[in-house]
mmCIF file of C-alpha atoms in Angstrom:
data_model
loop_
_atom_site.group_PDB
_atom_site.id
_atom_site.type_symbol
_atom_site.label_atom_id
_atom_site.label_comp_id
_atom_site.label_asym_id
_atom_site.label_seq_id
_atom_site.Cartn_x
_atom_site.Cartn_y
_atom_site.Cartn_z
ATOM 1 C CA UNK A 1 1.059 -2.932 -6.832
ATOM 2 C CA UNK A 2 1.791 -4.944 -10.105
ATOM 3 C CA UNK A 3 4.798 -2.921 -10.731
ATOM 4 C CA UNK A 4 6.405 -3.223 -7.849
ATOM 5 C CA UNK A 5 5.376 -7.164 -7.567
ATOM 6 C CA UNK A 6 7.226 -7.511 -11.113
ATOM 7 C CA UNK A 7 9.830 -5.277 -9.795
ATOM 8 C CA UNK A 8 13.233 -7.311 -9.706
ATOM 9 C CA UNK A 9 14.705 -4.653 -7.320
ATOM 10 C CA UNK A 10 11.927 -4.970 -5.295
ATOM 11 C CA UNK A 11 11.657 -8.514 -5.077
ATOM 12 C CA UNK A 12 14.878 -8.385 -3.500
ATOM 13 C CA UNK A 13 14.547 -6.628 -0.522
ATOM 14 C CA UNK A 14 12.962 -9.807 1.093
ATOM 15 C CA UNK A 15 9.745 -7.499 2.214
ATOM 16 C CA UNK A 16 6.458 -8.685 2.108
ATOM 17 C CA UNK A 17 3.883 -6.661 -0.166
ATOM 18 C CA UNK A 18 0.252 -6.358 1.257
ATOM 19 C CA UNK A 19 -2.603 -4.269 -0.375
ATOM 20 C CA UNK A 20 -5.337 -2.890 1.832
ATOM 21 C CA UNK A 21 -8.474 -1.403 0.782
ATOM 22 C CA UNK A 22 -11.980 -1.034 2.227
ATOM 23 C CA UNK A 23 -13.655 -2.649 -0.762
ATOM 24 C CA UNK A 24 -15.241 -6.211 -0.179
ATOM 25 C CA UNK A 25 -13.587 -9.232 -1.252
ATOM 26 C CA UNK A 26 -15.559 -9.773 -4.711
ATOM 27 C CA UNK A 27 -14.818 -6.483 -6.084
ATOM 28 C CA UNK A 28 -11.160 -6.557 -5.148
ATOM 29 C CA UNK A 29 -10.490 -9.546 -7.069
ATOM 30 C CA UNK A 30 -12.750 -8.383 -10.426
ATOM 31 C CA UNK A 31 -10.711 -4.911 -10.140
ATOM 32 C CA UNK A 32 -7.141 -6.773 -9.683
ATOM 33 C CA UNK A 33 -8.066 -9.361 -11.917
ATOM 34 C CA UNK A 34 -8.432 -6.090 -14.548
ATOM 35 C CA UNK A 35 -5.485 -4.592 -13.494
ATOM 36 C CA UNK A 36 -3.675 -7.604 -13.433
ATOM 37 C CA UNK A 37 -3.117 -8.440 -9.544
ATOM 38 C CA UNK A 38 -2.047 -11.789 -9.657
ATOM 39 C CA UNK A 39 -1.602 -12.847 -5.968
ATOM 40 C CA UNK A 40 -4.299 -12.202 -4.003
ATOM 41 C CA UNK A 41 -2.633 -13.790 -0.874
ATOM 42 C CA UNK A 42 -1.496 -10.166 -0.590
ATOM 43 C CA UNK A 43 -4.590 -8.487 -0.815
ATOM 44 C CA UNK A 44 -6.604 -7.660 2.392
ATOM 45 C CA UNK A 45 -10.382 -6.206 2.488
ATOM 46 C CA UNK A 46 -10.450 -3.710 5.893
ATOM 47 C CA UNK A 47 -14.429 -2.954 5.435
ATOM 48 C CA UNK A 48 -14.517 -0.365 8.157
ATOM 49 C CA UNK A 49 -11.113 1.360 8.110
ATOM 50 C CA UNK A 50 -10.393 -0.629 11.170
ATOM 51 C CA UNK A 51 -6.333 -1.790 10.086
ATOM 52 C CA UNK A 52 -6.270 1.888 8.301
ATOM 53 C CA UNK A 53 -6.874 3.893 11.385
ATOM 54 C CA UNK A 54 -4.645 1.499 13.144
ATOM 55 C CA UNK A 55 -2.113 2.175 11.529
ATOM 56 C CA UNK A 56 -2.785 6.058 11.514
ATOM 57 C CA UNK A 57 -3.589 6.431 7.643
ATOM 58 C CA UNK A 58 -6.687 7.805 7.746
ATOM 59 C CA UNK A 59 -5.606 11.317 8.698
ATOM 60 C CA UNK A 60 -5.080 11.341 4.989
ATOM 61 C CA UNK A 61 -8.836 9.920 4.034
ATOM 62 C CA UNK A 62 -10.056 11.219 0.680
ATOM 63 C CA UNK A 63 -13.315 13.280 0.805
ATOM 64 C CA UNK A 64 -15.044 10.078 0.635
ATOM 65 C CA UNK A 65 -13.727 8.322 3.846
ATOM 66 C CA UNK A 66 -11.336 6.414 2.074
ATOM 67 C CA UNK A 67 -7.808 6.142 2.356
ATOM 68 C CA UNK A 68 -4.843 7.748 0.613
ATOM 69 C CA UNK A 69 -2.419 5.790 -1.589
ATOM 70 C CA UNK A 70 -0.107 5.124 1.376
ATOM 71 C CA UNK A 71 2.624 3.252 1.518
ATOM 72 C CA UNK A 72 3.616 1.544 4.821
ATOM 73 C CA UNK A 73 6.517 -0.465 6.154
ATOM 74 C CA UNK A 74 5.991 -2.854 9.424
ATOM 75 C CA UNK A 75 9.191 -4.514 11.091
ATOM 76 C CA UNK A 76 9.063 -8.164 12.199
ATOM 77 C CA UNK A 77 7.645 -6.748 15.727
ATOM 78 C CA UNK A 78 4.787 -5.334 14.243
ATOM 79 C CA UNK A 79 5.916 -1.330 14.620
ATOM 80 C CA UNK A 80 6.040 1.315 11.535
ATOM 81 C CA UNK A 81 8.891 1.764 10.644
ATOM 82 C CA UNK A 82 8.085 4.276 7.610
ATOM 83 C CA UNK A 83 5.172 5.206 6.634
ATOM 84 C CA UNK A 84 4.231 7.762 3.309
ATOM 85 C CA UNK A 85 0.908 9.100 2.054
ATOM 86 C CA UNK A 86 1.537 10.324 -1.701
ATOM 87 C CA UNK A 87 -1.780 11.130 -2.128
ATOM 88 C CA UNK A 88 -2.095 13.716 0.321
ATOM 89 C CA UNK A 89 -2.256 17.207 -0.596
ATOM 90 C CA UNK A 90 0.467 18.205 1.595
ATOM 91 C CA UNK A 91 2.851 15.545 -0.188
ATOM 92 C CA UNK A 92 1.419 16.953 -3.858
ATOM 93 C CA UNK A 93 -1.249 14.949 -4.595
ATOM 94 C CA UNK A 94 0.795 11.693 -6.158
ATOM 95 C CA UNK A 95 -0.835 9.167 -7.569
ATOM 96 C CA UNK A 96 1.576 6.602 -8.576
ATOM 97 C CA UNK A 97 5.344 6.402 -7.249
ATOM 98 C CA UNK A 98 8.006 4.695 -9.269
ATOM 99 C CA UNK A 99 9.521 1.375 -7.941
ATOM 100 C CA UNK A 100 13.116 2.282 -7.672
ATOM 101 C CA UNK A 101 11.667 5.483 -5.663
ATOM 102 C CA UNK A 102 9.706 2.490 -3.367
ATOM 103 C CA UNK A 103 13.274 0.238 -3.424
ATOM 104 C CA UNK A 104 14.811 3.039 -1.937
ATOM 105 C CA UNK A 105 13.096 4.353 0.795
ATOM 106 C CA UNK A 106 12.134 0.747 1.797
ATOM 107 C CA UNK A 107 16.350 -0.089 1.745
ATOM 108 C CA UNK A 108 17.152 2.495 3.585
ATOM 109 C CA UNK A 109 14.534 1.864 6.548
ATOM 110 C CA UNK A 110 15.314 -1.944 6.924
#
């Protein structure tokens, strides 16, 4: 998330970043603070899965009921317009994806 909120590239493809996790508040903000998140605006807390399995992402939940690292992209109506689990197995396990791979999958579905 920090990379691609530094990310130039990124920055202007006029998209809005959001981070979702199913950690509470309190320990979101220590653990960005560490890994220096600096705009927690774009930080949600889904305790309960409840926007992950909207969205479909927990067919990729880790052992431990949690999401993947996925990466989703939402049009102005509210509708997926791409959506990518690294994590999963199926997809080789990856656990962090370069920005200009981000930039252009995210250009080429807008």
């Amino acid at each position: 998330m920090v990379d691609l909120q530094e990310d130039e590239h990124f920055s202007s493809l006029d998209v809005e970043l959001l981070s979702i996790a199913p950690d509470p508040v309190d320990a979101w903000r220590e653990e960005g603070e560490a890994m220096g998140i600096r705009e927690f605006e774009s930080v949600l807390s889904d305790e309960g899965n409840q926007v992950a399995r909207r969205y479909g992402v927990m067919r990729w939940a880790a052992a431990t009921g949690e999401p993947g690292h996925t990466f989703i992209l939402v049009d102005e109506a509210g509708r997926v317009a791409w959506l990518q689990d690294y994590g999963a197995p199926e997809q080789g396990g990856i656990m962090y994806v370069l920005p200009r791979e981000i930039v252009r999958i995210v250009g080429d579905s807008l």
